[in-house]
Short mmCIF file of N, CA, C and O in Angstrom, two decimals:
data_model
loop_
_atom_site.label_atom_id
_atom_site.label_comp_id
_atom_site.label_asym_id
_atom_site.label_seq_id
_atom_site.Cartn_x
_atom_site.Cartn_y
_atom_site.Cartn_z
N ALA S 1 19.66 -7.46 5.80
CA ALA S 1 19.81 -5.83 6.78
C ALA S 1 18.14 -5.25 6.35
O ALA S 1 17.95 -5.47 5.17
N ASP S 2 18.16 -4.15 6.49
CA ASP S 2 17.03 -3.39 6.58
C ASP S 2 17.49 -2.57 4.82
O ASP S 2 18.21 -2.57 5.32
N ALA S 3 15.91 -1.86 4.65
CA ALA S 3 16.45 -1.22 3.22
C ALA S 3 16.97 0.20 4.13
O ALA S 3 17.06 0.54 5.16
N CYS S 4 17.58 0.70 3.27
CA CYS S 4 18.51 1.95 3.46
C CYS S 4 17.70 3.36 3.52
O CYS S 4 18.07 4.14 4.77
N ASP S 5 16.96 3.40 2.85
CA ASP S 5 15.46 4.76 3.00
C ASP S 5 16.82 6.11 3.11
O ASP S 5 15.90 6.94 3.47
N ARG S 6 17.13 6.33 2.44
CA ARG S 6 18.05 6.90 1.35
C ARG S 6 18.07 7.42 0.27
O ARG S 6 17.89 8.70 -0.28
N CYS S 7 18.59 5.47 -0.29
CA CYS S 7 18.27 6.01 -1.90
C CYS S 7 17.24 6.14 -2.34
O CYS S 7 16.42 6.04 -1.91
N ILE S 8 17.47 6.55 -3.44
CA ILE S 8 15.68 7.70 -4.72
C ILE S 8 14.98 6.21 -4.78
O ILE S 8 13.54 5.90 -4.59
N SER S 9 15.61 4.77 -4.89
CA SER S 9 14.79 3.84 -4.43
C SER S 9 13.88 3.46 -3.89
O SER S 9 12.61 3.45 -3.03
N CYS S 10 14.17 3.33 -2.29
CA CYS S 10 13.83 3.13 -0.70
C CYS S 10 12.98 4.56 -0.40
O CYS S 10 11.83 4.23 -0.16
N ARG S 11 13.32 5.47 -1.13
CA ARG S 11 12.51 7.25 -1.11
C ARG S 11 10.92 6.55 -1.86
O ARG S 11 9.80 6.96 -1.37
N LYS S 12 11.36 6.33 -3.46
CA LYS S 12 10.30 5.87 -3.88
C LYS S 12 9.28 5.50 -3.19
O LYS S 12 7.91 5.47 -3.26
N ILE S 13 9.77 4.14 -2.65
CA ILE S 13 8.96 2.97 -2.42
C ILE S 13 8.30 3.34 -1.00
O ILE S 13 6.94 3.47 -0.72
N ASP S 14 9.09 4.00 0.14
CA ASP S 14 8.45 4.84 1.23
C ASP S 14 6.87 5.76 0.78
O ASP S 14 6.36 6.11 1.35
N ASP S 15 6.93 6.49 -0.05
CA ASP S 15 6.07 7.86 -1.08
C ASP S 15 5.24 6.85 -1.94
O ASP S 15 4.25 7.75 -2.04
N GLY S 16 5.36 6.05 -1.78
CA GLY S 16 4.38 5.18 -2.86
C GLY S 16 4.06 5.48 -3.94
O GLY S 16 3.34 5.23 -4.74
N ASN S 17 5.71 5.81 -4.70
CA ASN S 17 5.49 5.94 -6.17
C ASN S 17 6.04 5.28 -6.83
O ASN S 17 6.99 5.84 -7.74
N HIS S 18 7.03 4.05 -6.61
CA HIS S 18 7.70 3.64 -7.12
C HIS S 18 6.93 2.66 -8.06
O HIS S 18 6.30 2.09 -7.82
N PRO S 19 7.27 2.65 -9.43
CA PRO S 19 6.63 1.93 -10.80
C PRO S 19 6.63 0.69 -10.73
O PRO S 19 6.01 0.26 -11.20
N ASP S 20 7.37 0.18 -9.35
CA ASP S 20 7.88 -1.42 -9.53
C ASP S 20 7.32 -1.84 -8.39
O ASP S 20 7.45 -3.24 -8.49
N VAL S 21 6.72 -1.31 -7.60
CA VAL S 21 6.37 -1.51 -6.22
C VAL S 21 5.04 -1.32 -6.18
O VAL S 21 4.38 0.01 -5.63
N TRP S 22 3.72 -2.10 -6.05
CA TRP S 22 2.28 -2.31 -5.84
C TRP S 22 1.81 -2.68 -4.50
O TRP S 22 1.95 -3.48 -4.56
N ILE S 23 1.16 -1.67 -3.91
CA ILE S 23 0.44 -2.36 -2.72
C ILE S 23 -0.81 -2.22 -3.02
O ILE S 23 -1.31 -1.74 -3.44
N ILE S 24 -1.76 -3.49 -2.97
CA ILE S 24 -3.06 -3.76 -2.95
C ILE S 24 -3.73 -3.81 -1.84
O ILE S 24 -3.36 -5.04 -1.19
N ARG S 25 -4.36 -3.50 -1.19
CA ARG S 25 -5.02 -3.14 -0.10
C ARG S 25 -6.91 -3.49 -0.75
O ARG S 25 -7.62 -3.21 -1.84
N PRO S 26 -7.63 -4.13 0.16
CA PRO S 26 -9.02 -4.65 -0.24
C PRO S 26 -9.97 -3.05 -0.24
O PRO S 26 -9.13 -2.14 0.58
N GLU S 27 -10.36 -3.15 -1.12
CA GLU S 27 -11.57 -1.90 -1.31
C GLU S 27 -12.63 -2.07 -0.51
O GLU S 27 -13.75 -3.10 -1.10
N GLY S 28 -12.71 -1.54 0.33
CA GLY S 28 -13.37 -1.34 1.35
C GLY S 28 -13.92 -3.24 1.96
O GLY S 28 -12.99 -3.43 2.51
N ALA S 29 -14.47 -3.56 2.31
CA ALA S 29 -15.45 -4.97 2.97
C ALA S 29 -13.91 -5.49 1.94
O ALA S 29 -13.34 -6.86 2.74
N TRP S 30 -13.96 -5.73 0.75
CA TRP S 30 -12.88 -7.25 0.29
C TRP S 30 -12.44 -6.99 -1.15
O TRP S 30 -12.62 -5.71 -1.09
N MET S 31 -11.18 -7.69 -0.88
CA MET S 31 -10.60 -7.82 -2.27
C MET S 31 -11.48 -8.42 -3.23
O MET S 31 -11.67 -9.29 -3.37
N LYS S 32 -12.07 -6.71 -4.96
CA LYS S 32 -12.35 -7.95 -5.70
C LYS S 32 -11.97 -8.13 -6.61
O LYS S 32 -10.68 -7.84 -7.33
N ILE S 33 -12.44 -8.93 -7.24
CA ILE S 33 -11.92 -9.18 -9.11
C ILE S 33 -11.42 -8.01 -9.77
O ILE S 33 -10.53 -8.85 -10.53
N ASP S 34 -12.06 -6.61 -9.74
CA ASP S 34 -11.29 -5.90 -10.58
C ASP S 34 -10.35 -5.78 -9.91
O ASP S 34 -9.32 -4.92 -11.04
N GLN S 35 -9.70 -5.68 -9.01
CA GLN S 35 -8.42 -5.16 -8.05
C GLN S 35 -7.69 -6.17 -8.99
O GLN S 35 -6.21 -6.09 -8.98
N ILE S 36 -7.61 -7.49 -9.15
CA ILE S 36 -7.09 -8.73 -9.76
C ILE S 36 -6.96 -8.51 -11.08
O ILE S 36 -5.92 -8.97 -11.57
N ARG S 37 -7.86 -8.34 -11.49
CA ARG S 37 -7.58 -8.01 -13.35
C ARG S 37 -7.05 -7.02 -13.35
O ARG S 37 -6.15 -7.18 -14.06
N ARG S 38 -6.88 -5.89 -12.52
CA ARG S 38 -6.13 -4.88 -12.54
C ARG S 38 -4.06 -5.27 -12.54
O ARG S 38 -3.55 -4.80 -13.21
N LEU S 39 -4.35 -6.14 -11.48
CA LEU S 39 -2.83 -6.13 -10.80
C LEU S 39 -2.21 -7.33 -12.48
O LEU S 39 -1.35 -7.15 -12.96
N GLN S 40 -3.63 -8.21 -12.89
CA GLN S 40 -3.02 -9.01 -13.98
C GLN S 40 -2.65 -8.23 -15.26
O GLN S 40 -1.74 -8.67 -16.54
N ARG S 41 -3.17 -7.52 -15.53
CA ARG S 41 -3.15 -6.33 -16.44
C ARG S 41 -1.46 -6.41 -16.50
O ARG S 41 -0.72 -5.68 -17.30
N GLN S 42 -1.09 -5.25 -15.18
CA GLN S 42 0.32 -4.87 -14.55
C GLN S 42 1.18 -6.09 -14.52
O GLN S 42 1.94 -5.86 -14.70
N ILE S 43 0.89 -6.80 -14.37
CA ILE S 43 1.90 -8.00 -14.51
C ILE S 43 2.77 -8.31 -15.14
O ILE S 43 3.84 -9.14 -15.27
N SER S 44 2.03 -8.95 -16.33
CA SER S 44 2.15 -8.93 -17.51
C SER S 44 3.56 -8.21 -18.26
O SER S 44 4.22 -8.30 -19.62
N ARG S 45 3.61 -6.94 -17.54
CA ARG S 45 4.59 -5.83 -18.52
C ARG S 45 5.85 -6.03 -17.40
O ARG S 45 6.18 -6.39 -16.69
N ARG S 46 6.85 -5.46 -18.39
CA ARG S 46 8.35 -5.71 -17.89
C ARG S 46 8.63 -4.61 -16.61
O ARG S 46 7.68 -3.23 -16.72
N PRO S 47 9.27 -4.88 -15.96
CA PRO S 47 9.78 -3.76 -14.81
C PRO S 47 10.63 -2.33 -15.34
O PRO S 47 10.73 -2.36 -16.50
N MET S 48 10.07 -1.75 -14.76
CA MET S 48 10.42 -0.46 -15.43
C MET S 48 11.78 0.48 -14.69
O MET S 48 12.73 0.65 -15.29
N GLU S 49 11.95 0.05 -13.53
CA GLU S 49 13.52 0.46 -13.10
C GLU S 49 14.60 0.09 -12.42
O GLU S 49 15.55 -0.30 -12.61
N GLY S 50 13.56 -1.90 -11.98
CA GLY S 50 14.10 -2.90 -11.22
C GLY S 50 14.16 -4.02 -12.26
O GLY S 50 14.46 -4.20 -13.22
N ARG S 51 14.63 -5.40 -11.66
CA ARG S 51 14.91 -6.32 -11.60
C ARG S 51 13.40 -7.33 -12.15
O ARG S 51 13.22 -7.72 -12.83
N TYR S 52 12.64 -6.61 -11.40
CA TYR S 52 11.63 -7.26 -10.79
C TYR S 52 10.25 -6.47 -9.99
O TYR S 52 10.85 -4.93 -9.96
N LYS S 53 9.22 -6.73 -10.52
CA LYS S 53 7.68 -6.26 -9.79
C LYS S 53 7.83 -7.04 -9.04
O LYS S 53 7.41 -7.93 -8.56
N VAL S 54 6.91 -6.12 -7.55
CA VAL S 54 6.96 -6.08 -6.53
C VAL S 54 5.13 -5.97 -6.40
O VAL S 54 5.22 -4.98 -6.41
N TYR S 55 4.22 -7.18 -6.07
CA TYR S 55 3.28 -7.11 -5.71
C TYR S 55 3.09 -7.29 -4.21
O TYR S 55 2.75 -8.72 -3.96
N ILE S 56 2.24 -6.77 -3.14
CA ILE S 56 2.34 -6.90 -2.28
C ILE S 56 0.49 -6.87 -1.83
O ILE S 56 0.16 -5.59 -1.95
N LEU S 57 0.23 -7.87 -1.55
CA LEU S 57 -1.13 -7.97 -1.09
C LEU S 57 -1.89 -7.83 0.05
O LEU S 57 -1.07 -8.79 1.02
N THR S 58 -1.93 -7.40 0.76
CA THR S 58 -2.70 -7.13 2.34
C THR S 58 -3.80 -7.58 2.71
O THR S 58 -4.99 -7.79 1.65
N ASP S 59 -4.38 -8.58 3.25
CA ASP S 59 -5.30 -8.82 3.93
C ASP S 59 -5.80 -9.75 3.12
O ASP S 59 -7.47 -9.33 2.54
N VAL S 60 -5.28 -10.74 2.51
CA VAL S 60 -5.69 -11.21 1.47
C VAL S 60 -6.65 -12.50 1.54
O VAL S 60 -7.34 -12.87 0.84
N GLU S 61 -6.80 -12.77 3.15
CA GLU S 61 -8.17 -13.49 3.61
C GLU S 61 -9.43 -13.09 2.58
O GLU S 61 -10.70 -13.31 3.31
N ARG S 62 -8.89 -11.44 2.29
CA ARG S 62 -10.83 -10.53 2.39
C ARG S 62 -11.36 -10.61 0.91
O ARG S 62 -11.60 -9.90 0.61
N MET S 63 -10.06 -11.87 0.05
CA MET S 63 -10.43 -11.56 -1.32
C MET S 63 -11.85 -12.47 -1.14
O MET S 63 -12.06 -13.50 -0.84
N ASN S 64 -12.63 -11.59 -2.04
CA ASN S 64 -14.10 -12.21 -2.35
C ASN S 64 -13.71 -13.96 -3.06
O ASN S 64 -12.65 -14.08 -3.53
N LEU S 65 -14.75 -15.34 -3.48
CA LEU S 65 -14.17 -16.03 -3.84
C LEU S 65 -13.99 -15.78 -5.61
O LEU S 65 -12.98 -16.02 -6.36
N PRO S 66 -14.79 -14.86 -6.54
CA PRO S 66 -14.00 -14.67 -7.51
C PRO S 66 -13.06 -14.08 -7.64
O PRO S 66 -12.31 -14.36 -8.58
N ALA S 67 -12.35 -13.01 -6.87
CA ALA S 67 -11.45 -12.74 -7.48
C ALA S 67 -10.10 -13.76 -6.65
O ALA S 67 -8.99 -13.78 -7.77
N ALA S 68 -10.47 -14.56 -6.17
CA ALA S 68 -9.66 -15.83 -5.80
C ALA S 68 -9.08 -16.85 -6.67
O ALA S 68 -8.28 -16.96 -6.89
N ASN S 69 -10.62 -16.90 -7.65
CA ASN S 69 -10.84 -17.69 -8.49
C ASN S 69 -9.78 -17.19 -9.96
O ASN S 69 -8.78 -17.81 -10.44
N SER S 70 -9.97 -16.17 -9.79
CA SER S 70 -8.98 -15.33 -10.77
C SER S 70 -7.50 -15.67 -10.38
O SER S 70 -7.50 -15.66 -11.54
N PHE S 71 -7.57 -15.47 -9.27
CA PHE S 71 -5.64 -15.29 -8.89
C PHE S 71 -5.00 -16.17 -9.16
O PHE S 71 -4.12 -15.99 -9.10
N LEU S 72 -5.89 -17.66 -8.70
CA LEU S 72 -5.29 -18.36 -9.15
C LEU S 72 -4.44 -18.73 -10.36
O LEU S 72 -2.93 -19.30 -10.28
N LYS S 73 -4.66 -18.25 -11.55
CA LYS S 73 -4.26 -17.99 -12.48
C LYS S 73 -2.81 -17.57 -12.38
O LYS S 73 -1.49 -18.08 -13.36
N THR S 74 -3.06 -16.34 -12.10
CA THR S 74 -2.02 -15.40 -11.63
C THR S 74 -1.00 -16.61 -10.91
O THR S 74 0.48 -16.57 -11.20
N LEU S 75 -0.81 -17.22 -10.32
CA LEU S 75 0.24 -17.77 -9.08
C LEU S 75 0.42 -19.49 -9.93
O LEU S 75 1.36 -19.32 -9.76
N GLU S 76 -0.57 -19.65 -10.20
CA GLU S 76 -0.39 -21.16 -11.22
C GLU S 76 0.39 -20.58 -11.98
O GLU S 76 1.52 -21.35 -12.64
N GLU S 77 1.05 -19.30 -12.98
CA GLU S 77 1.84 -18.88 -14.06
C GLU S 77 2.34 -17.35 -13.68
O GLU S 77 1.96 -16.82 -14.59
N PRO S 78 2.98 -17.30 -13.00
CA PRO S 78 3.61 -16.12 -12.61
C PRO S 78 4.53 -15.74 -13.53
O PRO S 78 5.11 -16.51 -13.98
N PRO S 79 4.39 -14.13 -14.07
CA PRO S 79 5.33 -13.76 -14.93
C PRO S 79 6.97 -13.71 -14.37
O PRO S 79 6.86 -13.89 -13.29
N GLY S 80 8.23 -14.22 -15.24
CA GLY S 80 9.32 -14.92 -14.04
C GLY S 80 9.97 -12.80 -13.34
O GLY S 80 10.81 -13.26 -12.73
N ALA S 81 9.24 -11.99 -13.89
CA ALA S 81 9.98 -10.57 -13.41
C ALA S 81 9.17 -10.27 -12.16
O ALA S 81 9.33 -9.44 -12.09
N ALA S 82 8.27 -11.30 -12.02
CA ALA S 82 7.29 -10.76 -10.51
C ALA S 82 7.07 -11.33 -9.17
O ALA S 82 7.57 -12.68 -9.42
N VAL S 83 7.09 -10.78 -8.17
CA VAL S 83 7.69 -11.06 -7.22
C VAL S 83 5.90 -11.04 -6.09
O VAL S 83 5.74 -9.83 -6.41
N LEU S 84 5.33 -12.00 -5.57
CA LEU S 84 4.03 -11.67 -5.32
C LEU S 84 3.93 -11.65 -3.69
O LEU S 84 4.65 -13.04 -3.68
N ILE S 85 3.57 -11.23 -3.20
CA ILE S 85 3.42 -11.15 -1.60
C ILE S 85 2.56 -10.89 -1.27
O ILE S 85 1.90 -9.81 -1.48
N LEU S 86 1.37 -12.31 -0.68
CA LEU S 86 0.35 -12.30 -0.07
C LEU S 86 0.85 -12.07 1.82
O LEU S 86 1.18 -12.82 2.48
N LEU S 87 -0.33 -10.76 2.53
CA LEU S 87 -0.61 -11.18 3.75
C LEU S 87 -1.49 -11.04 4.05
O LEU S 87 -2.61 -10.72 4.00
N THR S 88 -1.51 -12.21 4.94
CA THR S 88 -2.81 -12.19 6.22
C THR S 88 -2.43 -12.71 7.53
O THR S 88 -1.52 -12.95 7.92
N SER S 89 -3.43 -12.22 8.07
CA SER S 89 -3.35 -12.65 9.84
C SER S 89 -4.03 -14.30 9.75
O SER S 89 -4.03 -14.19 10.87
N ASN S 90 -4.82 -14.08 9.00
CA ASN S 90 -5.28 -15.74 8.97
C ASN S 90 -5.44 -16.60 8.32
O ASN S 90 -6.07 -16.15 7.04
N TYR S 91 -3.79 -17.69 7.93
CA TYR S 91 -4.06 -18.66 6.72
C TYR S 91 -4.44 -19.41 6.74
O TYR S 91 -4.44 -19.65 5.55
N ASN S 92 -5.16 -19.91 7.39
CA ASN S 92 -6.14 -20.52 7.01
C ASN S 92 -7.71 -19.99 6.28
O ASN S 92 -8.36 -21.86 6.43
N ALA S 93 -7.90 -18.97 6.46
CA ALA S 93 -9.00 -18.11 6.33
C ALA S 93 -8.69 -18.38 4.32
O ALA S 93 -9.51 -18.08 3.28
N LEU S 94 -7.71 -18.98 3.56
CA LEU S 94 -7.18 -18.43 2.37
C LEU S 94 -7.23 -19.75 1.84
O LEU S 94 -8.09 -20.54 2.64
N LEU S 95 -8.32 -19.92 0.62
CA LEU S 95 -8.26 -21.09 0.25
C LEU S 95 -7.11 -22.23 -0.16
O LEU S 95 -5.97 -22.19 -0.35
N PRO S 96 -7.46 -23.48 0.37
CA PRO S 96 -6.33 -24.58 0.18
C PRO S 96 -5.69 -24.22 -1.13
O PRO S 96 -4.28 -24.64 -1.28
N THR S 97 -6.00 -24.11 -2.35
CA THR S 97 -5.50 -23.70 -3.65
C THR S 97 -4.68 -22.49 -3.53
O THR S 97 -3.49 -22.66 -4.39
N ILE S 98 -4.71 -21.64 -3.08
CA ILE S 98 -3.94 -20.60 -3.06
C ILE S 98 -2.71 -20.75 -1.76
O ILE S 98 -1.28 -20.63 -2.01
N ARG S 99 -2.78 -21.42 -0.83
CA ARG S 99 -2.25 -21.86 0.00
C ARG S 99 -1.24 -22.65 -0.80
O ARG S 99 0.21 -22.59 -0.30
N SER S 100 -1.50 -24.03 -1.42
CA SER S 100 -0.32 -24.66 -1.86
C SER S 100 0.10 -24.31 -2.70
O SER S 100 1.45 -24.78 -2.97
N ARG S 101 0.34 -22.94 -3.52
CA ARG S 101 0.84 -22.46 -4.48
C ARG S 101 2.12 -21.51 -3.96
O ARG S 101 2.62 -20.42 -4.79
N CYS S 102 1.70 -21.25 -2.47
CA CYS S 102 2.03 -20.17 -1.44
C CYS S 102 3.47 -20.92 -0.85
O CYS S 102 3.53 -21.67 -0.53
N GLN S 103 4.73 -20.30 -0.75
CA GLN S 103 5.34 -20.85 0.40
C GLN S 103 5.74 -19.44 1.37
O GLN S 103 5.33 -18.28 1.75
N LEU S 104 4.78 -20.37 2.67
CA LEU S 104 4.63 -19.58 3.86
C LEU S 104 6.28 -19.23 4.67
O LEU S 104 6.86 -19.48 4.78
N VAL S 105 6.01 -17.34 5.14
CA VAL S 105 7.39 -16.81 5.42
C VAL S 105 6.53 -16.44 6.71
O VAL S 105 5.56 -15.90 6.52
N ARG S 106 6.40 -16.59 7.96
CA ARG S 106 5.98 -16.35 9.48
C ARG S 106 6.56 -15.14 9.64
O ARG S 106 8.04 -15.11 9.44
N PHE S 107 5.96 -14.12 10.21
CA PHE S 107 6.64 -13.08 10.73
C PHE S 107 6.51 -13.13 12.38
O PHE S 107 5.11 -13.22 12.67
N PHE S 108 7.25 -12.48 12.67
CA PHE S 108 7.46 -12.22 14.22
C PHE S 108 6.97 -11.46 15.10
O PHE S 108 7.38 -10.19 14.56
N LEU S 109 6.79 -11.16 15.87
CA LEU S 109 6.19 -9.77 16.32
C LEU S 109 7.14 -9.15 16.81
O LEU S 109 8.77 -9.81 17.24
N THR S 110 7.10 -7.90 17.23
CA THR S 110 8.43 -6.94 16.60
C THR S 110 8.39 -6.73 18.55
O THR S 110 7.79 -6.82 19.08
N PRO S 111 9.59 -6.45 18.55
CA PRO S 111 9.95 -6.03 20.43
C PRO S 111 9.84 -4.40 20.72
O PRO S 111 9.91 -3.75 20.01
N PRO S 112 8.82 -4.55 21.80
CA PRO S 112 8.51 -3.37 22.32
C PRO S 112 9.24 -2.02 21.70
O PRO S 112 8.87 -1.23 21.77
N THR S 113 10.25 -2.44 22.32
CA THR S 113 11.74 -1.41 22.35
C THR S 113 11.69 -0.69 20.99
O THR S 113 11.70 0.51 20.06
N VAL S 114 12.03 -1.57 19.41
CA VAL S 114 12.24 -1.38 18.69
C VAL S 114 10.78 -0.23 17.93
O VAL S 114 11.10 0.48 17.85
N LEU S 115 9.23 -1.41 18.35
CA LEU S 115 8.47 -1.01 17.66
C LEU S 115 7.89 0.69 17.87
O LEU S 115 7.82 1.83 17.25
N GLN S 116 8.57 0.63 19.29
CA GLN S 116 8.25 2.42 20.08
C GLN S 116 9.25 2.90 19.64
O GLN S 116 8.78 4.54 19.35
N ASN S 117 10.49 3.29 19.58
CA ASN S 117 11.71 3.83 18.77
C ASN S 117 11.19 4.19 17.24
O ASN S 117 11.10 5.39 16.84
N GLN S 118 10.67 2.73 16.41
CA GLN S 118 10.16 3.50 14.83
C GLN S 118 8.87 4.39 15.00
O GLN S 118 9.31 5.14 13.84
N LEU S 119 8.19 3.69 15.42
CA LEU S 119 6.90 5.48 15.83
C LEU S 119 7.12 6.76 16.05
O LEU S 119 7.17 7.36 16.51
N VAL S 120 8.76 6.73 17.16
CA VAL S 120 8.98 7.94 17.36
C VAL S 120 9.94 8.89 16.19
O VAL S 120 10.01 10.09 15.68
N GLU S 121 10.78 7.87 16.06
CA GLU S 121 11.39 8.46 14.44
C GLU S 121 11.01 8.64 13.21
O GLU S 121 10.42 9.46 12.59
N LYS S 122 9.95 7.66 13.42
CA LYS S 122 9.21 7.70 11.50
C LYS S 122 7.77 8.67 11.83
O LYS S 122 7.85 9.37 10.52
N LEU S 123 6.97 8.65 12.53
CA LEU S 123 5.99 8.84 12.69
C LEU S 123 6.41 10.33 13.28
O LEU S 123 4.53 11.16 13.74
N LYS S 124 7.32 10.23 14.24
CA LYS S 124 7.44 11.63 14.94
C LYS S 124 6.35 11.70 16.56
O LYS S 124 5.51 12.81 16.22
N LEU S 125 6.10 10.75 16.71
CA LEU S 125 5.07 10.60 17.69
C LEU S 125 5.54 11.07 18.82
O LEU S 125 6.98 10.69 19.49
N THR S 126 5.23 11.34 19.99
CA THR S 126 5.69 11.98 21.30
C THR S 126 5.60 10.40 22.45
O THR S 126 5.56 9.33 21.48
N GLU S 127 6.68 9.98 22.65
CA GLU S 127 6.95 8.81 23.78
C GLU S 127 6.17 8.04 24.04
O GLU S 127 6.32 7.51 24.41
N THR S 128 5.17 9.33 24.95
CA THR S 128 4.35 8.99 25.30
C THR S 128 3.38 8.00 24.71
O THR S 128 2.80 6.96 24.83
N LYS S 129 2.50 8.60 23.46
CA LYS S 129 1.89 8.62 22.14
C LYS S 129 2.38 7.31 21.69
O LYS S 129 1.43 6.27 21.50
N ALA S 130 3.59 7.40 21.49
CA ALA S 130 4.63 5.36 20.79
C ALA S 130 4.67 4.59 22.22
O ALA S 130 4.18 3.65 21.33
N ARG S 131 4.68 4.76 23.89
CA ARG S 131 4.50 3.40 24.45
C ARG S 131 3.01 3.35 24.79
O ARG S 131 3.16 2.17 24.41
N GLN S 132 1.84 4.20 24.18
CA GLN S 132 0.67 3.41 24.62
C GLN S 132 0.29 2.74 23.35
O GLN S 132 -0.11 1.58 23.30
N ILE S 133 0.91 2.89 21.93
CA ILE S 133 0.32 2.04 20.61
C ILE S 133 1.02 0.67 20.79
O ILE S 133 0.39 0.05 20.45
N THR S 134 2.02 1.29 21.76
CA THR S 134 3.27 -0.17 21.58
C THR S 134 2.45 -1.01 22.69
O THR S 134 2.33 -2.69 22.13
N SER S 135 2.11 -0.39 23.60
CA SER S 135 1.34 -1.67 24.51
C SER S 135 0.27 -2.29 23.75
O SER S 135 -0.24 -3.35 24.13
N LEU S 136 -0.87 -1.43 23.26
CA LEU S 136 -1.76 -2.24 22.55
C LEU S 136 -1.11 -2.91 21.58
O LEU S 136 -2.53 -3.93 20.94
N SER S 137 -0.34 -2.74 21.02
CA SER S 137 -0.45 -3.63 19.99
C SER S 137 0.01 -4.84 19.58
O SER S 137 0.17 -5.81 18.93
N GLY S 138 0.52 -5.14 21.00
CA GLY S 138 1.37 -6.35 21.42
C GLY S 138 1.96 -7.24 20.53
O GLY S 138 2.46 -8.20 20.11
N GLY S 139 3.10 -6.19 19.88
CA GLY S 139 3.73 -6.66 18.96
C GLY S 139 4.18 -6.53 18.26
O GLY S 139 4.64 -6.90 16.52
N LYS S 140 2.65 -6.46 17.20
CA LYS S 140 2.22 -5.87 15.73
C LYS S 140 2.34 -4.94 15.22
O LYS S 140 1.90 -4.37 15.93
N VAL S 141 3.37 -4.98 13.94
CA VAL S 141 3.21 -3.42 13.47
C VAL S 141 1.85 -3.11 12.56
O VAL S 141 1.84 -1.81 12.78
#
């Protein structure tokens, strides 16, 4: 089931201020080693509110080589209370050593009606605008 979007934890995650959920995006064109070092400092600390700390790294194919090599150490020996989620649209662009330490989970395309309804409900877009975006997205959120 999806998250409830009503409890305090869901609202904190939606607002981007849950102390145990971190979203790490590339700064500029690349995800840099400084971002990975910050993650490594944070990941060693215990969760504040939940049982786990969750780190979602987006566009990991844009991780530069020093960052990727540094990140390998974290993947080899992750803390027990941490969950690392790596998101990429190009799995083959990841270093083979990173791929070998991860479990692949494929996300399928979102049905157009579901995506359109979410755009209207969550982002308060008009039906027309939501329909345009949905047709351009090809089902990719």
